[in-house]
Amino acid sequence: MDFSNVTIENVVLIGSLLLFVSIIAGKTGYRFGVPTLVLFLVVGMLFGHDGLGLEFSSPKAAQFVGVLSLNIILFSGGMDTKFSEIKPVLPRGIILATLGVLLTALISGIFIYLITQHVFTAISFTFLEAILLASVMSSTDSASVFAILGAKGLVLKERLRPLLELESGSNDPMAYLLTITFIQWIQIGEGSLWSVIGTFVLQLVIGAASGYLLGRLAIRLINRINIDNESLYPTLLLTLLFIIFSVTNYLKGNGYLAVYISGLVVGNSKFVHKKTSKKFMDGMTWLFQIVMFLTLGLLVNPTELLPIAGIGLTVSLFMIFISRPLAVWLCLIPFRKMSVKSKHYVSWVGLRGAAPILFATYPLTSGIEGAGIIFNIVFFVTLVSLLVQGTTVSTVARWLGLAGENKPQNRLQTFDVELSDDIKSSMSEVTLTREHLLCGNRIMDMPMPENTLVVMVKRDELYFVPTGATELEPGDVLLLISDNEKTLEETYAQLGGAK
């Protein structure tokens, strides 16, 4: 099916069906331990040229969608990262996000060059082309790490979660710089190494400075501007995000780095309607993750993956078991207090995802010879990484003894109420059973800590504020508020003891 021959209404219908199928596939796959991002890619492939016949072969369009999506993912990831949590692991995260990416690219690139010269001779890469391919795949993907760690609700010991999120959120800019640098190097032939290094460092410095300064400016603007329609504040934040990316690129800096740092600045600052804006960005992140993976899945033809399956699998295993662990261990040599198990785990969570596939479109749009083979190898490596590493994130953490106790999250479903992040109190809801009322059917009879209050009751379709003498019935839903999570857990324990 060619998009040029269908109406706008049909395009909207097809797009909606793709999103719907992806969401259902993601929900189903999660039950079986399959990363949802893999299923989004698979849905795109099934609907593509070799599947149901949707014709989509525009690397530029896929690149445009990918750039927008990666900006939102990086910014949202920065907003969700608390500086107080990453501060202790900041040196390790920065080294992994820069030197770690560079070492992964060099080690993998040398390996790719050797095997294409001596083993898989049907595919012949020059040394620069091999390094370019490795550079495209050198970063851990922020979308994959954020999504898998978030979906699993995994609690990790030794501050591993903030380290992994910091690394994955900040190393895409390095991979992007390496990709663009080697594309330019291939195009111009022999160039000045010092000129390349100078441009490289300049982009990092401008990107970091721009992200911080423009992030601070964004906060001042949001807090000072007075918009009557409160729902426009999240839209304003989204607009500022793209302005930060565009301005930084205009200044010859790294836009992706600027976006992530500005997300950190914004997320760790106070601004009006912060809670609403964060929920909006979370929703946009998931939407654009789905759209990006679907688009990149549509771009690939599964039949083209078969000829490169051998080299793709070989490179995948090398990166999983050799180049990534070697780069991680070399980077973490100065940090002797970090346990061996933690280093093993950081080495394992080197997930590839949409970012490498997005970066693989740059050789396509730049007219690099063999760009199609590079794209297909990157796609294959990403699938293997998500299937092998993505499905074992929790299992490996348990094997290494790094998985903490997974506390149940008390999400409000009946009461649509939220507290500001500045308020440290915790809220939850409890549906009463007959066992809860064995000590008496009044609130004052229920065994609860003094600093836990029942602030509202829902009975059938009626909501009301109770008093101590309010008589309760089985099926009533109570909205509880406590000083903190610990007090809330004590409340649950005492209510359970009322049986």
Coordinates of C-alpha atoms in Angstrom, one line a residue:
M1 CA 0.0 0.0 0.0
D2 CA 1.5 3.3 -1.1
F3 CA 0.7 6.3 1.2
S4 CA 0.5 8.6 -1.9
N5 CA -2.6 6.7 -3.1
V6 CA -4.6 6.9 0.1
T7 CA -6.7 9.6 1.6
I8 CA -5.9 11.6 4.7
E9 CA -8.8 9.8 6.5
N10 CA -7.2 6.4 5.7
V11 CA -3.8 7.6 6.9
V12 CA -5.4 8.7 10.2
L13 CA -7.2 5.3 10.5
I14 CA -4.0 3.4 9.7
G15 CA -2.0 5.4 12.2
S16 CA -4.6 4.9 14.9
L17 CA -4.7 1.2 14.3
L18 CA -1.0 1.0 14.5
L19 CA -1.0 2.8 17.9
F20 CA -3.9 0.7 19.2
V21 CA -2.2 -2.6 18.1
S22 CA 1.1 -1.5 19.7
I23 CA -0.5 -0.6 23.0
I24 CA -2.4 -4.0 23.1
A25 CA 0.8 -5.9 22.1
G26 CA 2.8 -4.0 24.7
K27 CA 0.3 -4.9 27.4
T28 CA 0.2 -8.6 26.4
G29 CA 4.0 -8.8 25.9
Y30 CA 4.7 -7.4 29.4
R31 CA 2.9 -10.4 31.0
F32 CA 5.4 -12.7 29.2
G33 CA 8.4 -10.6 30.0
V34 CA 8.9 -9.3 26.5
P35 CA 10.0 -5.7 26.4
T36 CA 7.2 -3.5 25.0
L37 CA 9.7 -1.6 22.8
V38 CA 10.5 -4.8 20.9
L39 CA 6.8 -5.3 20.2
F40 CA 6.5 -1.8 18.9
L41 CA 9.3 -2.5 16.4
V42 CA 7.7 -5.8 15.5
V43 CA 4.3 -4.2 14.9
G44 CA 6.0 -1.7 12.5
M45 CA 7.7 -4.5 10.7
L46 CA 4.5 -6.5 10.4
F47 CA 2.7 -3.6 8.9
G48 CA 5.6 -2.7 6.6
H49 CA 6.6 -3.6 3.0
D50 CA 7.2 -7.3 3.8
G51 CA 4.2 -7.6 6.0
L52 CA 0.8 -6.0 5.3
G53 CA 2.3 -3.9 2.5
L54 CA 2.5 -0.3 3.9
E55 CA 5.1 1.4 1.8
F56 CA 7.4 3.6 3.9
S57 CA 10.9 4.2 2.7
S58 CA 11.8 7.7 3.7
P59 CA 14.9 7.9 6.0
K60 CA 14.4 11.7 6.3
A61 CA 10.8 11.3 7.6
A62 CA 11.9 8.6 10.0
Q63 CA 14.8 10.8 11.1
F64 CA 12.5 13.7 11.7
V65 CA 10.2 11.6 13.8
G66 CA 13.1 10.2 15.7
V67 CA 14.7 13.6 16.5
L68 CA 11.4 14.9 17.9
S69 CA 10.9 11.7 19.9
L70 CA 14.4 11.5 21.3
N71 CA 14.2 15.2 22.4
I72 CA 11.1 14.5 24.4
I73 CA 12.4 11.2 25.8
L74 CA 15.7 12.8 27.0
F75 CA 14.0 15.9 28.4
S76 CA 11.4 13.8 30.3
G77 CA 14.1 11.5 31.5
G78 CA 16.0 14.5 32.8
M79 CA 12.9 15.9 34.5
D80 CA 12.3 12.5 36.3
T81 CA 15.9 12.3 37.6
K82 CA 16.5 13.8 41.0
F83 CA 19.8 15.5 41.3
S84 CA 20.1 14.5 44.9
E85 CA 20.1 10.8 43.7
I86 CA 22.6 11.2 40.9
K87 CA 25.0 13.5 42.7
P88 CA 26.8 10.6 44.4
V89 CA 27.2 8.7 41.1
L90 CA 27.8 11.8 38.9
P91 CA 31.6 11.1 38.2
R92 CA 30.9 7.5 37.3
G93 CA 27.9 8.4 35.1
I94 CA 29.8 11.1 33.2
I95 CA 32.8 8.9 32.5
L96 CA 30.5 6.1 31.3
A97 CA 28.6 8.5 29.1
T98 CA 31.7 9.9 27.4
L99 CA 34.8 7.7 27.7
G100 CA 32.6 4.6 27.9
V101 CA 30.9 5.3 24.7
L102 CA 34.2 6.1 23.0
L103 CA 35.8 2.9 24.1
T104 CA 32.8 0.8 23.1
A105 CA 32.9 2.4 19.6
L106 CA 36.7 1.8 19.2
I107 CA 36.7 -1.7 20.5
S108 CA 33.6 -2.7 18.5
G109 CA 34.8 -0.9 15.4
I110 CA 38.2 -2.7 15.4
F111 CA 36.4 -6.0 15.8
I112 CA 33.9 -5.2 13.0
Y113 CA 36.7 -4.2 10.7
L114 CA 38.6 -7.5 11.3
I115 CA 35.7 -9.8 10.8
T116 CA 34.6 -8.1 7.6
Q117 CA 38.1 -8.4 6.3
H118 CA 38.7 -12.1 7.3
V119 CA 35.3 -13.8 8.1
F120 CA 32.3 -12.1 6.6
T121 CA 34.1 -11.0 3.4
A122 CA 30.9 -10.5 1.5
I123 CA 30.5 -7.4 3.5
S124 CA 33.6 -5.3 3.3
F125 CA 33.9 -2.2 5.5
T126 CA 36.8 0.2 5.5
F127 CA 38.3 1.0 8.9
L128 CA 36.4 4.4 9.1
E129 CA 33.1 2.7 8.0
A130 CA 33.6 0.0 10.7
I131 CA 34.2 2.7 13.4
L132 CA 31.1 4.6 12.1
L133 CA 28.9 1.5 12.4
A134 CA 30.2 0.9 16.0
S135 CA 29.7 4.6 16.8
V136 CA 26.1 4.4 15.8
M137 CA 25.6 1.5 18.3
S138 CA 27.9 2.8 21.0
S139 CA 25.4 4.3 23.5
T140 CA 22.9 2.7 25.7
D141 CA 19.4 3.7 24.7
S142 CA 17.6 6.1 27.1
A143 CA 14.2 5.1 25.8
S144 CA 14.9 1.4 26.4
V145 CA 16.5 1.8 29.9
F146 CA 13.9 4.3 31.2
A147 CA 11.0 2.2 29.8
I148 CA 12.2 -1.2 31.0
L149 CA 13.4 -0.1 34.5
G150 CA 10.2 1.9 34.9
A151 CA 7.9 -0.9 33.7
K152 CA 9.6 -3.5 35.9
G153 CA 9.4 -1.3 38.9
L154 CA 12.9 -2.7 39.8
V155 CA 14.5 -1.6 43.0
L156 CA 18.3 -1.8 42.7
K157 CA 20.9 -1.7 45.5
E158 CA 24.1 0.4 45.5
R159 CA 22.6 3.4 43.8
L160 CA 22.6 1.5 40.5
R161 CA 19.3 2.8 39.1
P162 CA 20.3 6.5 39.2
L163 CA 23.7 5.5 37.6
L164 CA 22.1 3.6 34.8
E165 CA 19.5 6.3 34.1
L166 CA 22.2 9.0 34.2
E167 CA 24.4 7.1 31.8
S168 CA 21.6 6.2 29.4
G169 CA 20.2 9.7 29.4
S170 CA 23.5 11.5 28.8
N171 CA 25.4 9.2 26.5
D172 CA 23.2 9.5 23.4
P173 CA 24.8 13.0 22.7
M174 CA 28.3 11.3 22.6
A175 CA 27.1 8.6 20.2
Y176 CA 25.5 11.3 18.0
L177 CA 28.8 13.3 18.0
L178 CA 30.8 10.3 17.0
T179 CA 28.3 9.4 14.3
I180 CA 28.3 12.8 12.7
T181 CA 32.1 13.1 13.1
F182 CA 32.9 9.9 11.3
I183 CA 30.3 10.6 8.6
Q184 CA 32.1 13.9 7.9
W185 CA 35.5 12.2 8.0
I186 CA 34.4 9.6 5.5
Q187 CA 33.0 12.3 3.2
I188 CA 36.0 14.6 3.2
G189 CA 38.6 11.9 3.3
E190 CA 41.8 12.5 5.3
G191 CA 41.2 15.3 7.7
S192 CA 42.9 17.0 10.6
L193 CA 42.5 14.9 13.8
W194 CA 43.0 17.9 16.0
S195 CA 40.2 19.8 14.1
V196 CA 37.9 16.9 14.7
I197 CA 38.8 16.7 18.4
G198 CA 38.3 20.5 18.7
T199 CA 34.9 20.5 17.1
F200 CA 34.0 17.5 19.3
V201 CA 34.9 19.2 22.5
L202 CA 33.3 22.5 21.5
Q203 CA 30.0 20.8 20.8
L204 CA 30.0 19.2 24.3
V205 CA 30.9 22.4 26.0
I206 CA 28.4 24.5 24.2
G207 CA 25.7 21.8 24.6
A208 CA 26.3 21.6 28.4
A209 CA 26.4 25.3 28.9
S210 CA 23.4 26.0 26.7
G211 CA 21.3 23.3 28.4
Y212 CA 22.0 24.7 31.9
L213 CA 21.5 28.4 31.0
L214 CA 18.5 27.9 28.8
G215 CA 17.0 25.5 31.4
R216 CA 17.3 28.2 34.1
L217 CA 15.8 30.8 31.7
A218 CA 12.9 28.4 30.9
I219 CA 12.1 28.2 34.7
R220 CA 12.1 32.0 35.1
L221 CA 9.9 32.4 32.0
I222 CA 7.4 29.8 33.2
N223 CA 7.2 31.3 36.7
R224 CA 6.9 34.9 35.4
I225 CA 4.5 34.4 32.5
N226 CA 0.8 34.6 33.4
I227 CA -1.4 32.4 31.3
D228 CA -5.1 32.3 32.1
N229 CA -5.5 28.9 30.6
E230 CA -3.6 26.6 33.0
S231 CA -3.6 23.7 30.5
L232 CA -1.2 25.7 28.3
Y233 CA 1.7 25.5 30.7
P234 CA 2.7 21.9 29.7
T235 CA 2.5 23.0 26.0
L236 CA 4.7 26.0 26.9
L237 CA 7.2 23.6 28.4
L238 CA 7.2 21.4 25.3
T239 CA 7.7 24.5 23.1
L240 CA 10.7 25.6 25.2
L241 CA 12.2 22.1 25.0
F242 CA 12.3 22.3 21.2
I243 CA 13.6 25.9 21.3
I244 CA 16.5 24.8 23.5
F245 CA 17.4 22.0 21.1
S246 CA 17.2 24.3 18.0
V247 CA 19.1 27.2 19.6
T248 CA 21.9 24.9 20.8
N249 CA 22.3 23.4 17.3
Y250 CA 22.3 26.9 15.8
L251 CA 25.2 27.7 18.2
K252 CA 27.0 24.6 16.9
G253 CA 26.5 22.8 20.2
N254 CA 25.1 19.3 20.9
G255 CA 21.3 19.8 21.1
Y256 CA 20.6 16.4 22.7
L257 CA 23.0 17.1 25.5
A258 CA 21.4 20.5 26.0
V259 CA 17.9 19.0 26.2
Y260 CA 18.9 16.4 28.8
I261 CA 20.7 18.9 31.0
S262 CA 17.8 21.4 30.7
G263 CA 15.5 18.6 31.7
L264 CA 17.6 18.0 34.8
V265 CA 17.5 21.7 35.6
V266 CA 13.8 22.0 35.1
G267 CA 12.9 18.8 36.9
N268 CA 14.9 19.8 40.0
S269 CA 13.5 23.4 40.2
K270 CA 10.2 24.7 41.4
F271 CA 7.8 26.1 38.8
V272 CA 4.0 26.5 38.5
H273 CA 1.9 23.5 37.6
K274 CA 4.9 21.2 37.8
K275 CA 2.9 18.1 38.6
T276 CA 0.7 18.6 35.6
S277 CA 3.6 19.3 33.3
K278 CA 5.4 16.2 34.5
K279 CA 2.4 14.0 33.8
F280 CA 2.0 15.6 30.4
M281 CA 5.6 14.9 29.5
D282 CA 5.3 11.3 30.7
G283 CA 2.3 10.8 28.4
M284 CA 4.1 12.5 25.5
T285 CA 7.2 10.3 26.1
W286 CA 5.2 7.1 25.8
L287 CA 3.4 8.3 22.8
F288 CA 6.5 9.3 21.0
Q289 CA 8.3 6.2 22.0
I290 CA 5.6 4.2 20.3
V291 CA 5.6 6.4 17.3
M292 CA 9.4 6.3 17.0
F293 CA 9.6 2.5 17.3
L294 CA 6.7 2.1 14.9
T295 CA 8.2 4.4 12.3
L296 CA 11.7 2.8 12.5
G297 CA 10.0 -0.6 12.3
L298 CA 8.2 0.4 9.1
L299 CA 11.5 1.6 7.6
V300 CA 13.1 -1.9 7.7
N301 CA 12.4 -4.8 5.5
P302 CA 12.7 -8.1 7.4
T303 CA 13.8 -10.0 4.2
E304 CA 16.9 -7.6 4.1
L305 CA 17.9 -8.8 7.6
L306 CA 18.5 -12.4 6.6
P307 CA 21.7 -11.7 4.6
I308 CA 23.3 -9.8 7.5
A309 CA 22.0 -12.2 10.2
G310 CA 25.4 -13.8 10.6
I311 CA 27.5 -10.7 11.1
G312 CA 24.6 -9.1 13.0
L313 CA 24.5 -11.9 15.6
T314 CA 28.3 -12.0 15.9
V315 CA 28.5 -8.2 16.5
S316 CA 25.6 -8.4 19.0
L317 CA 27.3 -11.1 21.1
F318 CA 30.6 -9.3 20.9
M319 CA 29.1 -6.0 22.2
I320 CA 27.0 -7.8 24.9
F321 CA 29.8 -10.0 26.3
I322 CA 33.1 -8.2 25.4
S323 CA 33.2 -4.6 24.2
R324 CA 30.5 -3.2 26.6
P325 CA 31.9 -5.0 29.7
L326 CA 35.5 -4.1 28.8
A327 CA 34.6 -0.5 28.3
V328 CA 32.7 -0.4 31.6
W329 CA 35.4 -2.1 33.6
L330 CA 38.1 0.2 32.2
C331 CA 36.0 3.3 33.0
L332 CA 35.3 2.2 36.5
I333 CA 38.8 1.3 37.5
P334 CA 39.2 4.5 39.6
F335 CA 36.0 3.6 41.6
R336 CA 37.4 0.8 43.8
K337 CA 34.5 1.0 46.3
M338 CA 32.1 -0.1 43.6
S339 CA 31.5 -3.8 44.0
V340 CA 32.3 -6.4 41.3
K341 CA 28.7 -7.4 41.1
S342 CA 27.6 -3.8 40.4
K343 CA 30.2 -3.5 37.6
H344 CA 28.9 -6.8 36.1
Y345 CA 25.3 -5.5 36.2
V346 CA 26.2 -2.1 34.7
S347 CA 28.0 -4.0 31.9
W348 CA 24.8 -6.1 31.3
V349 CA 22.4 -3.2 31.1
G350 CA 23.9 -1.9 27.9
L351 CA 20.6 -1.9 26.1
R352 CA 20.4 -0.8 22.5
G353 CA 17.2 0.7 21.2
A354 CA 15.6 3.4 19.1
A355 CA 18.5 5.9 19.4
P356 CA 21.0 3.6 17.5
I357 CA 18.4 3.0 14.8
L358 CA 17.8 6.7 14.6
F359 CA 21.5 7.5 14.3
A360 CA 21.7 4.8 11.6
T361 CA 19.5 7.0 9.4
Y362 CA 22.2 9.7 9.3
P363 CA 24.5 7.6 7.0
L364 CA 21.4 6.9 4.8
T365 CA 20.6 10.6 4.4
S366 CA 24.2 11.5 4.0
G367 CA 24.7 9.2 1.0
I368 CA 27.4 7.0 2.7
E369 CA 28.3 3.9 0.7
G370 CA 27.0 0.8 2.4
A371 CA 24.6 2.9 4.5
G372 CA 21.8 0.4 3.9
I373 CA 23.8 -2.5 5.3
I374 CA 24.8 -0.4 8.3
F375 CA 21.1 0.4 9.0
N376 CA 20.1 -3.3 8.8
I377 CA 23.0 -4.4 11.0
V378 CA 22.1 -1.8 13.6
F379 CA 18.5 -2.9 13.5
F380 CA 19.4 -6.5 14.0
V381 CA 21.8 -5.7 16.9
T382 CA 19.1 -3.7 18.6
L383 CA 16.6 -6.5 18.4
V384 CA 19.1 -9.0 19.8
S385 CA 20.0 -6.6 22.6
L386 CA 16.4 -5.9 23.6
L387 CA 15.5 -9.6 23.5
V388 CA 18.6 -10.9 25.3
Q389 CA 19.4 -8.0 27.8
G390 CA 15.9 -6.4 28.0
T391 CA 14.2 -9.6 29.1
T392 CA 16.8 -10.4 31.7
V393 CA 17.2 -7.1 33.5
S394 CA 15.4 -8.3 36.6
T395 CA 16.7 -11.8 36.5
V396 CA 20.4 -10.8 36.4
A397 CA 19.8 -8.3 39.2
R398 CA 18.4 -11.2 41.3
W399 CA 21.3 -13.5 40.4
L400 CA 23.8 -10.9 41.4
G401 CA 21.9 -10.1 44.7
L402 CA 21.4 -6.5 43.6
A403 CA 17.6 -6.5 43.5
G404 CA 16.0 -4.8 46.5
E405 CA 12.5 -5.5 47.9
N406 CA 9.9 -4.3 45.4
K407 CA 7.5 -2.2 47.4
P408 CA 3.9 -2.1 46.1
Q409 CA 3.0 1.3 44.7
N410 CA -0.1 2.8 46.2
R411 CA -1.8 4.4 43.2
L412 CA -5.0 6.3 43.6
Q413 CA -7.7 4.9 41.3
T414 CA -11.0 6.1 42.9
F415 CA -9.8 9.5 44.1
D416 CA -8.3 11.8 41.5
V417 CA -6.3 13.8 44.0
E418 CA -2.6 14.8 43.9
L419 CA -0.2 16.6 46.3
S420 CA 2.5 18.9 45.4
D421 CA 6.1 17.5 45.3
D422 CA 7.0 19.9 48.1
I423 CA 4.5 18.2 50.4
K424 CA 6.1 15.1 51.8
S425 CA 2.9 13.5 53.0
S426 CA 1.7 10.3 51.3
M427 CA -1.8 9.3 50.1
S428 CA -3.4 6.0 49.4
E429 CA -6.8 4.4 49.3
V430 CA -8.2 1.3 51.0
T431 CA -11.4 -0.6 50.1
L432 CA -13.0 -1.9 53.3
T433 CA -13.9 -5.5 53.9
R434 CA -15.8 -7.1 56.8
E435 CA -12.5 -8.1 58.4
H436 CA -11.4 -4.4 58.6
L437 CA -14.5 -3.6 60.7
L438 CA -14.2 -6.4 63.3
C439 CA -13.0 -3.8 65.9
G440 CA -15.9 -1.5 65.2
N441 CA -17.6 0.2 62.2
R442 CA -16.6 3.8 63.1
I443 CA -13.4 5.5 62.1
M444 CA -12.5 6.1 65.7
D445 CA -12.6 2.3 66.3
M446 CA -10.2 1.5 63.5
P447 CA -6.5 0.7 64.6
M448 CA -4.5 3.4 62.8
P449 CA -1.5 5.6 63.7
E450 CA -2.4 9.0 65.1
N451 CA -0.7 10.8 62.2
T452 CA -2.9 9.0 59.6
L453 CA -6.2 10.6 58.6
V454 CA -9.2 9.4 56.7
V455 CA -9.9 12.6 54.6
M456 CA -12.7 11.3 52.4
V457 CA -15.0 8.3 51.9
K458 CA -16.6 7.0 48.7
R459 CA -19.8 5.0 49.2
D460 CA -21.4 3.9 45.9
E461 CA -21.5 7.1 44.0
L462 CA -21.4 9.4 47.0
Y463 CA -18.3 11.2 48.3
F464 CA -18.2 12.7 51.7
V465 CA -15.8 14.0 54.4
P466 CA -16.0 11.8 57.5
T467 CA -15.7 12.4 61.2
G468 CA -14.5 10.1 63.9
A469 CA -18.0 8.9 64.6
T470 CA -18.8 8.2 60.9
E471 CA -20.1 4.6 60.5
L472 CA -18.4 2.7 57.8
E473 CA -19.7 -0.2 55.6
P474 CA -17.9 -3.0 53.7
G475 CA -17.2 -1.7 50.2
D476 CA -16.5 1.9 51.3
V477 CA -13.3 3.3 49.8
L478 CA -11.2 5.4 52.2
L479 CA -8.7 8.1 51.1
L480 CA -5.8 8.0 53.6
I481 CA -3.1 10.6 54.1
S482 CA -0.1 10.0 56.3
D483 CA 3.1 11.9 57.2
N484 CA 5.3 9.7 55.0
E485 CA 5.5 6.3 53.3
K486 CA 6.7 4.6 56.5
T487 CA 3.7 5.7 58.4
L488 CA 1.5 4.6 55.5
E489 CA 3.0 1.1 55.7
E490 CA 2.4 1.0 59.4
T491 CA -1.3 1.9 58.7
Y492 CA -1.6 -1.0 56.3
A493 CA 0.0 -3.3 58.8
Q494 CA -2.4 -2.2 61.6
L495 CA -5.4 -2.4 59.3
G496 CA -4.4 -5.9 58.3
G497 CA -4.0 -6.8 62.0
A498 CA -7.6 -5.9 62.6
K499 CA -8.8 -9.1 61.0

